[in-house]
Coordinates of C-alpha atoms in Angstrom, one line a residue:
Chain A
M1 CA -25.4 19.8 -10.7
D2 CA -24.0 22.2 -8.3
E3 CA -20.8 23.4 -10.2
E4 CA -19.5 25.4 -6.5
L5 CA -19.8 21.9 -4.7
L6 CA -17.8 20.1 -7.9
R7 CA -15.2 23.2 -7.5
S8 CA -15.1 22.5 -3.7
L9 CA -14.7 19.1 -4.1
T10 CA -11.8 19.3 -6.6
P11 CA -8.9 19.4 -4.4
S12 CA -9.6 16.7 -2.3
V13 CA -10.3 14.6 -5.1
L14 CA -7.0 15.2 -6.9
T15 CA -5.1 14.6 -3.9
V16 CA -6.7 11.4 -2.9
L17 CA -5.4 10.3 -6.2
V18 CA -2.0 11.7 -6.1
R19 CA -1.5 10.1 -2.5
R20 CA -2.7 7.2 -3.9
G21 CA 0.2 7.2 -6.6
A22 CA -0.9 8.9 -9.7
D23 CA 1.7 11.8 -10.6
F24 CA 0.2 15.0 -10.4
A25 CA -0.5 16.0 -14.6
A26 CA -2.4 12.3 -14.9
A27 CA -4.3 12.7 -11.5
E28 CA -5.3 16.2 -12.9
D29 CA -6.4 15.1 -15.8
A30 CA -8.6 12.0 -14.6
V31 CA -10.5 14.3 -12.7
Q32 CA -11.1 16.9 -14.9
E33 CA -12.7 13.7 -16.9
A34 CA -14.4 12.4 -13.7
L35 CA -15.8 16.2 -13.6
V36 CA -17.3 16.1 -17.0
E37 CA -18.9 12.8 -16.4
A38 CA -20.4 14.0 -13.2
L39 CA -21.7 16.9 -15.3
R40 CA -23.0 14.5 -18.0
V41 CA -24.3 11.8 -15.7
W42 CA -26.0 14.0 -12.6
T43 CA -27.7 16.2 -15.0
A44 CA -29.3 13.6 -17.3
G45 CA -31.4 12.7 -14.2
P46 CA -31.1 11.2 -11.0
S47 CA -28.1 10.4 -9.5
P48 CA -26.5 7.1 -9.5
A49 CA -25.8 7.0 -6.0
S50 CA -29.4 7.6 -4.8
S51 CA -32.8 9.3 -6.4
G52 CA -32.3 12.4 -3.6
M53 CA -30.6 15.3 -4.2
G54 CA -29.2 15.3 -0.6
H55 CA -27.6 12.1 -0.8
A56 CA -26.1 12.4 -4.0
V57 CA -24.1 15.6 -2.6
R58 CA -23.2 13.9 0.3
D59 CA -22.0 10.9 -2.0
A60 CA -20.4 13.3 -4.8
K61 CA -17.0 13.1 -3.6
G62 CA -16.6 9.4 -3.3
W63 CA -18.4 9.2 -6.8
L64 CA -16.2 11.4 -7.9
V65 CA -13.1 9.6 -6.6
T66 CA -14.1 6.5 -7.7
V67 CA -14.6 7.4 -11.4
A68 CA -11.2 9.4 -11.3
W69 CA -9.7 7.0 -10.2
R70 CA -10.7 4.5 -12.7
K71 CA -10.4 7.3 -15.6
F72 CA -6.5 7.4 -14.1
L73 CA -6.0 3.4 -14.3
D74 CA -7.8 3.3 -17.6
A75 CA -5.1 6.0 -18.9
A76 CA -2.1 4.7 -17.2
R77 CA -2.9 1.1 -18.7
A78 CA -3.4 2.4 -22.3
D79 CA 0.4 4.3 -21.8
A80 CA 3.0 1.7 -21.7
A81 CA 5.7 4.4 -20.4
R82 CA 3.5 4.0 -17.4
R83 CA 3.6 0.4 -16.8
R84 CA 5.9 0.5 -13.8
R85 CA 3.9 2.5 -12.0
E86 CA 0.9 0.6 -12.8
E87 CA 2.4 -2.7 -11.6
R88 CA 3.3 -0.4 -8.3
V89 CA -0.3 0.8 -8.1
E90 CA -1.4 -2.9 -8.8
E91 CA 0.3 -4.0 -5.8
E92 CA -0.8 -2.1 -3.4
P93 CA -4.1 -3.0 -1.2
A94 CA -6.9 -1.6 -2.8
P95 CA -7.8 1.5 -1.6
G96 CA -9.8 2.0 1.8
P97 CA -11.7 4.8 3.0
A98 CA -9.7 8.2 2.5
P99 CA -8.1 8.5 6.1
A100 CA -8.7 11.6 8.3
V101 CA -5.8 13.7 7.4
D102 CA -7.0 16.4 5.6
D103 CA -6.0 16.4 1.8
T104 CA -6.1 19.8 0.7
L105 CA -4.0 20.8 2.7
Q106 CA -1.2 18.7 1.4
L107 CA -2.4 20.4 -2.2
Y108 CA -1.4 23.9 -0.9
F109 CA 2.2 22.6 0.2
L110 CA 2.6 21.0 -3.4
C111 CA 1.8 24.1 -5.3
A112 CA 3.5 26.4 -3.3
H113 CA 6.7 23.9 -3.9
P114 CA 10.1 25.6 -3.2
S115 CA 11.2 24.4 -7.1
L116 CA 8.3 26.5 -8.6
S117 CA 8.6 30.1 -9.5
P118 CA 6.3 32.4 -7.6
A119 CA 4.4 32.7 -11.0
S120 CA 4.1 28.9 -11.5
A121 CA 3.1 28.7 -7.9
V122 CA 0.6 31.2 -8.2
A123 CA -0.8 29.5 -11.5
L124 CA -0.6 26.2 -10.0
T125 CA -2.6 27.1 -6.7
L126 CA -5.0 28.6 -8.6
R127 CA -5.7 25.4 -11.3
A128 CA -5.6 22.6 -8.4
V129 CA -6.5 24.2 -5.0
G130 CA -9.1 27.0 -6.2
G131 CA -10.0 24.7 -9.1
L132 CA -10.3 27.9 -11.8
T133 CA -10.1 26.7 -15.3
T134 CA -7.1 27.7 -17.1
R135 CA -8.9 30.2 -18.9
Q136 CA -10.1 32.0 -16.4
I137 CA -6.4 32.3 -15.0
A138 CA -5.3 33.4 -18.3
E139 CA -7.8 36.1 -18.1
A140 CA -6.5 37.0 -15.0
Y141 CA -3.1 37.4 -15.8
L142 CA -4.1 38.8 -19.2
V143 CA -2.2 36.2 -21.2
P144 CA -3.2 34.2 -24.1
E145 CA -4.6 30.9 -22.8
A146 CA -2.0 28.6 -24.6
T147 CA 0.4 30.6 -22.5
M148 CA -1.2 29.9 -19.1
A149 CA -1.6 26.2 -20.2
Q150 CA 1.8 25.9 -20.9
R151 CA 2.7 27.7 -17.2
I152 CA 0.7 25.3 -15.6
S153 CA 1.8 21.8 -17.3
R154 CA 5.6 22.8 -16.6
A155 CA 4.4 23.7 -13.4
K156 CA 2.5 20.2 -13.1
R157 CA 5.9 18.7 -14.4
T158 CA 8.2 20.2 -11.8
V159 CA 6.4 18.7 -8.8
S160 CA 5.1 15.6 -10.5
D161 CA 7.9 13.6 -8.9
V162 CA 7.4 15.3 -5.4
R163 CA 5.4 13.3 -2.8
F164 CA 3.4 13.9 -0.3
D165 CA 5.3 12.7 2.6
R166 CA 6.2 16.0 4.1
P167 CA 4.7 18.7 5.2
G168 CA 5.9 21.8 3.2
D169 CA 7.0 25.3 4.4
V170 CA 3.9 27.4 6.0
A171 CA 5.8 30.5 5.2
T172 CA 5.8 29.7 1.1
V173 CA 2.2 29.0 1.0
L174 CA 1.5 32.0 2.8
R175 CA 3.7 34.1 0.4
V176 CA 1.6 32.3 -3.1
L177 CA -1.7 33.6 -1.1
Y178 CA -0.6 37.2 -0.7
L179 CA 1.0 37.2 -4.5
V180 CA -2.4 36.0 -5.6
F181 CA -4.1 38.6 -3.6
N182 CA -1.8 41.4 -4.5
E183 CA -2.7 40.6 -8.1
G184 CA -5.2 43.3 -7.3
Y185 CA -9.0 42.7 -9.5
S186 CA -9.0 43.4 -13.2
G187 CA -11.0 40.9 -15.4
D188 CA -13.9 38.9 -14.6
I189 CA -11.8 36.8 -11.7
D190 CA -11.7 38.3 -8.4
L191 CA -8.4 37.3 -7.3
A192 CA -8.5 39.4 -4.3
A193 CA -11.7 37.3 -3.3
E194 CA -10.3 34.1 -4.3
A195 CA -6.9 34.7 -2.4
I196 CA -9.8 35.4 0.5
R197 CA -11.5 32.3 0.0
L198 CA -8.4 29.9 -0.4
T199 CA -6.9 31.5 2.7
R200 CA -9.9 30.8 4.8
Q201 CA -9.9 27.4 3.3
L202 CA -6.2 27.1 4.4
A203 CA -6.8 29.2 7.9
A204 CA -9.6 26.3 8.3
R205 CA -7.0 23.2 8.0
I206 CA -3.9 24.5 9.6
D207 CA -3.7 26.2 13.4
H208 CA -1.3 28.9 12.9
P209 CA -0.6 32.2 13.8
E210 CA 0.7 33.7 10.5
V211 CA -2.1 32.1 8.7
A212 CA -4.5 33.9 10.9
G213 CA -2.5 36.9 10.2
L214 CA -2.7 36.7 6.3
L215 CA -5.9 36.3 6.4
A216 CA -6.7 39.4 9.0
L217 CA -4.5 41.3 6.8
M218 CA -6.8 40.6 3.4
L219 CA -10.0 41.0 5.2
L220 CA -8.9 44.6 6.8
H221 CA -7.7 45.6 3.2
H222 CA -10.5 43.7 1.0
A223 CA -12.9 46.0 3.6
R224 CA -11.7 49.5 2.5
R225 CA -11.8 48.4 -1.2
A226 CA -15.2 50.3 -2.2
A227 CA -13.6 53.1 -0.8
R228 CA -10.0 53.3 -2.7
T229 CA -11.2 54.0 -5.8
A230 CA -12.9 56.8 -7.3
S231 CA -16.4 56.7 -9.5
D232 CA -14.1 57.8 -12.5
G233 CA -12.0 55.2 -11.4
S234 CA -8.9 57.2 -9.8
L235 CA -7.1 56.5 -7.0
V236 CA -8.6 57.9 -3.3
P237 CA -5.5 58.3 -0.6
L238 CA -6.5 57.1 2.6
A239 CA -6.3 60.1 4.3
E240 CA -9.1 61.1 1.9
Q241 CA -11.4 57.4 1.5
D242 CA -15.0 58.2 2.7
R243 CA -14.9 56.0 5.6
G244 CA -19.0 55.0 5.6
R245 CA -17.8 53.0 2.8
W246 CA -15.5 50.9 4.4
D247 CA -17.6 47.6 5.1
T248 CA -17.3 47.1 9.1
A249 CA -18.4 43.6 8.9
L250 CA -15.0 42.5 7.5
I251 CA -13.3 45.1 9.4
S252 CA -14.6 43.4 13.1
E253 CA -13.6 40.1 11.6
G254 CA -10.3 40.6 10.4
V255 CA -10.0 42.5 13.8
G256 CA -11.0 39.6 15.9
I257 CA -9.1 37.3 14.1
L258 CA -6.0 39.2 14.3
Q259 CA -6.5 39.7 17.9
A260 CA -6.5 35.7 18.5
A261 CA -3.7 35.6 16.7
L262 CA -1.8 38.4 19.0
A263 CA -2.5 36.2 21.8
R264 CA -0.7 33.4 21.0
D265 CA 2.6 35.4 21.0
R266 CA 4.2 34.0 17.9
L267 CA 4.4 37.5 16.0
G268 CA 5.0 37.4 12.2
E269 CA 5.5 39.3 9.7
F270 CA 1.6 39.6 8.2
Q271 CA 0.1 39.8 11.9
A272 CA 2.2 42.9 12.2
Q273 CA 1.1 44.5 8.8
A274 CA -2.7 43.1 9.9
A275 CA -2.3 45.4 13.1
I276 CA -1.1 48.6 11.4
A277 CA -4.4 47.8 8.7
A278 CA -6.0 47.4 12.1
L279 CA -5.2 50.9 13.5
H280 CA -5.8 52.0 10.1
A281 CA -9.4 50.5 10.1
D282 CA -10.1 51.5 13.5
A283 CA -10.0 55.4 13.2
P284 CA -13.0 57.2 12.7
T285 CA -11.6 59.8 10.9
A286 CA -7.8 60.0 9.5
E287 CA -7.1 62.6 12.2
E288 CA -7.9 60.2 14.9
T289 CA -5.4 57.3 13.3
D290 CA -2.8 56.3 16.1
W291 CA 0.3 57.1 14.4
L292 CA 2.4 56.5 17.7
Q293 CA 1.4 53.1 17.7
I294 CA 1.2 52.5 13.7
V295 CA 4.9 53.7 14.4
E296 CA 5.5 51.2 17.0
W297 CA 4.4 47.9 14.5
Y298 CA 6.2 49.2 11.9
D299 CA 9.5 49.1 14.3
E300 CA 8.3 45.4 15.1
L301 CA 7.9 44.9 11.0
T302 CA 11.2 46.2 10.4
R303 CA 12.7 43.6 13.2
L304 CA 11.2 41.2 10.9
T305 CA 11.8 42.3 7.9
D306 CA 14.3 44.9 7.4
S307 CA 12.9 45.4 3.7
P308 CA 13.6 49.0 2.3
V309 CA 9.7 49.4 1.5
V310 CA 8.8 48.7 4.9
R311 CA 11.3 51.4 6.4
L312 CA 9.7 53.5 4.0
N313 CA 6.5 53.1 5.2
R314 CA 7.9 53.6 8.8
A315 CA 9.3 57.2 7.7
V316 CA 5.3 57.9 6.6
A317 CA 4.0 56.9 9.8
V318 CA 6.8 59.1 11.6
G319 CA 5.9 61.7 9.3
E320 CA 2.4 61.8 10.6
A321 CA 3.0 60.8 14.4
E322 CA 6.0 63.7 14.8
G323 CA 5.6 65.7 11.6
P324 CA 7.1 66.5 8.3
R325 CA 10.5 67.2 9.1
A326 CA 10.5 64.2 11.4
G327 CA 9.5 62.1 8.7
L328 CA 11.7 64.0 5.9
A329 CA 15.0 62.9 8.8
A330 CA 13.6 58.9 8.8
L331 CA 14.0 59.3 5.1
A332 CA 17.7 60.9 5.2
A333 CA 18.1 57.6 7.4
L334 CA 17.3 55.0 5.4
D335 CA 18.9 56.7 2.5
A336 CA 21.9 57.0 4.3
S337 CA 21.6 53.5 5.8
S338 CA 21.1 51.0 3.0
P339 CA 23.0 50.5 0.3
S340 CA 21.9 52.5 -2.9
S341 CA 21.2 49.0 -4.7
R342 CA 18.4 48.2 -2.5
L343 CA 16.2 51.2 -2.9
R344 CA 16.3 51.1 -6.5
S345 CA 14.6 48.9 -8.6
S346 CA 16.0 47.0 -11.7
R347 CA 15.8 49.7 -14.3
G348 CA 18.0 51.9 -11.6
H349 CA 15.5 53.8 -10.3
P350 CA 14.7 54.3 -6.7
V351 CA 12.1 52.3 -5.5
P352 CA 9.0 54.1 -6.8
R353 CA 6.9 54.9 -3.7
H354 CA 10.1 56.1 -2.4
T355 CA 9.9 59.6 -4.6
A356 CA 6.5 60.0 -4.0
V357 CA 6.7 59.7 0.0
A358 CA 9.4 62.6 -0.3
A359 CA 7.0 64.3 -2.4
Y360 CA 4.0 64.0 -0.1
L361 CA 6.7 64.9 3.2
H362 CA 7.9 68.5 1.6
E363 CA 4.5 69.3 0.7
R364 CA 3.8 68.8 4.3
D365 CA 6.2 70.9 5.4
G366 CA 5.5 73.4 3.3
D367 CA 8.2 73.5 0.2
L368 CA 5.5 73.2 -2.3
A369 CA 8.4 73.5 -5.4
T370 CA 10.3 71.0 -4.4
A371 CA 7.0 68.5 -3.8
A372 CA 5.5 69.4 -7.3
R373 CA 9.2 68.3 -8.9
L374 CA 9.1 65.0 -6.8
Y375 CA 5.4 64.5 -7.4
A376 CA 6.1 64.4 -11.1
E377 CA 9.2 62.3 -11.0
A378 CA 7.4 59.9 -9.0
A379 CA 5.0 59.6 -11.6
H380 CA 7.1 59.3 -14.2
E381 CA 8.4 56.1 -12.1
A382 CA 5.3 54.7 -11.6
T383 CA 4.5 51.3 -12.2
N384 CA 0.8 51.3 -12.4
L385 CA -1.6 53.7 -14.0
A386 CA -3.6 54.7 -11.2
E387 CA -0.9 55.3 -9.1
R388 CA 1.1 57.6 -12.4
D389 CA -2.4 59.5 -13.0
H390 CA -2.7 60.2 -8.9
L391 CA 1.1 61.6 -8.9
T392 CA 0.7 63.8 -12.1
R393 CA -2.4 65.2 -10.6
Q394 CA -0.9 65.8 -7.2
A395 CA 2.0 68.0 -9.2
A396 CA -0.3 69.7 -11.3
R397 CA -1.9 70.5 -8.2
L398 CA 0.5 72.2 -6.8
N399 CA 2.0 73.8 -9.8
A400 CA -1.4 75.2 -10.3
R401 CA -1.2 76.8 -6.8
R402 CA 2.5 78.2 -7.0
S403 CA 1.7 79.8 -10.1
H404 CA -1.2 82.3 -8.7
Chain B
M1 CA 5.2 38.3 -13.5
A2 CA 5.2 41.3 -15.4
K3 CA 4.8 42.4 -19.2
Y4 CA 7.5 44.3 -21.6
L5 CA 7.1 45.0 -24.9
L6 CA 9.8 44.3 -27.2
L7 CA 10.2 46.9 -30.1
K8 CA 11.9 46.6 -32.8
H9 CA 12.4 49.6 -35.2
Y10 CA 13.3 49.9 -39.4
R11 CA 14.6 53.6 -38.1
G12 CA 15.1 55.6 -35.3
A13 CA 18.2 53.4 -33.7
P14 CA 21.5 53.6 -34.4
A15 CA 22.9 51.3 -37.6
A16 CA 22.9 47.6 -36.1
V17 CA 26.7 45.8 -36.5
N18 CA 25.5 44.2 -39.2
D19 CA 23.5 46.6 -41.1
V20 CA 23.6 44.6 -44.7
P21 CA 19.4 45.5 -45.7
M22 CA 17.2 42.7 -46.0
D23 CA 16.9 42.7 -50.2
R24 CA 20.5 42.0 -50.2
W25 CA 20.5 39.0 -48.2
S26 CA 20.6 35.5 -50.0
P27 CA 17.1 34.0 -49.7
E28 CA 18.7 31.1 -47.3
E29 CA 19.8 34.4 -44.9
I30 CA 16.6 35.3 -45.1
S31 CA 14.7 31.8 -44.3
A32 CA 17.2 31.6 -41.5
H33 CA 16.1 34.7 -40.2
V34 CA 12.8 33.8 -39.8
Q35 CA 13.0 30.6 -38.8
Y36 CA 14.9 32.3 -35.8
M37 CA 11.9 34.4 -35.1
N38 CA 9.6 31.7 -35.4
D39 CA 11.8 29.3 -33.1
F40 CA 12.1 32.3 -31.0
A41 CA 8.4 32.9 -29.9
A42 CA 8.0 29.0 -30.2
R43 CA 10.3 28.9 -27.4
L44 CA 8.5 31.4 -25.4
E45 CA 5.0 30.0 -26.0
K46 CA 6.3 26.7 -24.2
T47 CA 7.7 28.8 -21.2
G48 CA 4.8 30.4 -20.7
E49 CA 6.3 33.3 -21.4
F50 CA 4.6 35.1 -24.9
V51 CA 1.8 36.9 -24.9
D52 CA 1.3 38.5 -28.7
G53 CA 3.7 39.0 -31.7
Q54 CA 2.9 41.1 -34.9
A55 CA 5.3 42.3 -37.7
L56 CA 4.3 46.1 -39.0
A57 CA 4.3 47.8 -42.7
P58 CA 7.1 50.5 -43.1
E59 CA 4.2 52.3 -44.3
G60 CA 2.5 54.6 -41.5
T61 CA 0.6 57.4 -41.9
W62 CA 1.0 60.8 -39.1
V63 CA -2.8 61.9 -38.5
R64 CA -3.1 65.4 -36.5
Y65 CA -6.5 67.1 -35.7
D66 CA -6.1 70.6 -37.2
G67 CA -9.7 72.1 -36.4
E68 CA -13.3 71.3 -36.9
G69 CA -14.4 71.1 -40.6
R70 CA -10.1 70.6 -41.8
P71 CA -8.9 67.6 -43.0
P72 CA -6.6 66.1 -40.7
V73 CA -3.2 66.8 -41.3
T74 CA -1.0 63.8 -42.8
D75 CA 2.4 64.8 -43.5
G76 CA 4.9 63.4 -41.4
P77 CA 6.3 65.9 -39.3
F78 CA 9.7 64.7 -39.4
A79 CA 10.2 62.8 -42.1
E80 CA 13.3 62.3 -42.2
T81 CA 13.8 61.1 -39.2
K82 CA 10.8 59.2 -38.7
D83 CA 11.0 56.2 -36.2
L84 CA 9.4 53.5 -37.9
I85 CA 8.6 50.3 -36.0
A86 CA 8.7 47.2 -37.6
G87 CA 7.2 45.0 -35.2
W88 CA 7.0 44.1 -31.8
M89 CA 6.6 41.6 -29.2
I90 CA 5.1 41.4 -26.0
I91 CA 6.1 38.6 -23.4
D92 CA 5.1 38.1 -19.2
V93 CA 8.2 37.2 -17.4
D94 CA 9.7 36.9 -13.8
S95 CA 12.4 39.9 -13.9
H96 CA 13.5 43.0 -16.1
E97 CA 16.5 40.9 -16.4
R98 CA 14.7 38.4 -18.1
A99 CA 12.9 40.6 -20.2
V100 CA 16.7 41.9 -21.1
E101 CA 18.0 38.7 -21.6
L102 CA 15.3 37.5 -24.4
A103 CA 16.0 40.8 -26.1
G104 CA 19.5 40.1 -26.3
E105 CA 18.2 36.6 -27.8
L106 CA 16.1 38.6 -30.5
S107 CA 18.8 40.9 -31.1
A108 CA 21.1 38.0 -32.2
A109 CA 18.6 36.9 -34.7
P110 CA 21.4 36.1 -38.1
G111 CA 21.2 38.4 -41.1
A112 CA 23.7 38.7 -44.0
G113 CA 26.3 36.0 -43.9
G114 CA 24.8 34.3 -41.3
K115 CA 25.9 36.2 -38.4
P116 CA 23.7 38.0 -35.8
I117 CA 22.6 41.3 -37.0
H118 CA 22.9 43.1 -33.4
E119 CA 19.6 44.7 -34.0
W120 CA 18.9 47.6 -31.7
L121 CA 15.4 46.8 -29.5
E122 CA 13.8 48.8 -27.2
V123 CA 12.3 47.1 -23.8
R124 CA 9.7 49.1 -22.4
P125 CA 7.5 47.7 -19.2
F126 CA 3.8 47.8 -19.6
L127 CA 2.0 49.9 -16.6
T128 CA 0.2 47.1 -14.4
A129 CA -3.0 47.2 -12.8
R130 CA -2.7 48.6 -9.1
P131 CA -1.8 46.3 -6.7
T132 CA -4.6 45.3 -4.0
I133 CA -2.0 46.8 -0.9
T134 CA -0.5 50.1 -1.3
E135 CA -0.7 52.1 1.8

């Protein structure tokens, strides 16, 4: 049996059950049992629905819904505490054909419900919409399976009373998908690819410029993935990347999606970020990057979000467009205008990249001593290994140059 | 979510407020202490924040490469002050604040007289995988 097919059907089968009145956790259990049943029956011989595989595939969803619903009812009957819900279910007219509205879309909104913490929303989305196993999710997040199972079941309990009667907030769904994408790609499960897959599904179901913006952003970043890391695993900065290794097909797809979204004149954060990514992807060499336009997009982004990280990136762009002195001035303005707490992490350190950016701008300005000191400081503050090693190398490179 | 290592020390940190060696606690006090730690770990498992934890023996060996063909040096460099790690727990939590909150709770484990030992705990963040978007 085609496991890909089963996985792709899981969300909509799950949604049918929830819509019919099953609570989330019970529905999921029932769907899991139905999947096991499907694997058993469909691999044992000809499908019960037909002899031909094509027919079986066409009926697969209906078959799964029927079996899962029966499993749910069995479980509900066996559980005295669920009697009232069972009565409600019994009173409802027999379910007819599935309505034409998109089931999976509602699942996206449920899994990104505001009552869930971001970490829970991510786990539940990967489980229910993505159809990943708890073990796969646990491996991706490097926690024990039991821990992830608890996280998911808590999330399920949290949303078990939420009914599918109103569309949720698209922005919340997008934030969850963005978190999944940004989680990187350690482990067997490629979370970036998974996030792209889920965002593609969402984009096919919902007509919203920011969904398109996020998809474009992901594609444009993913296109540069192979070039971002050297063979020894070290980080390759954008300016030094071998642009021949960028995936041009993904870039042109991302740019196409972005242009269609921008044409609708409802700018949002993800479209603006994608526009910046597109300008990078569009440059044949680092030197030919259109930094002036990138600064303009950062101005738009600042207007939309005004986050310290965005203003930090803007300072980098200003440094490229108008020279390191201008970049340092932008950095100084940023320090002066924001309350110090906003530029500092919870540990009281500056936002890591802030020091790295200052180091880079000082180096370009010719002040190698300051740059070396700041690179070392930035390495000390780095929160991930690749970045720490990269910054340490920068400091070492400048120190070696200065001692000669 | 971010992972943090909670380090317990035998020595190396300043003396705790309720600093009575464990062998002078009553058996009940020891049981209460162990129970507290187990309950703490069990509760973190339920909240989906537990990753791993182990206790370590006090005896460690210092090793240093001392050149080809020579035996490793195993005498501790600073025997009087060496820092002994008693055990550790890894948690996976939403924020640094949450990590500190949990470490504080662990430090309140009961000791002599059933009162919190106010043990020093070190909270160290793990270096994470690189995010997909950094540029």
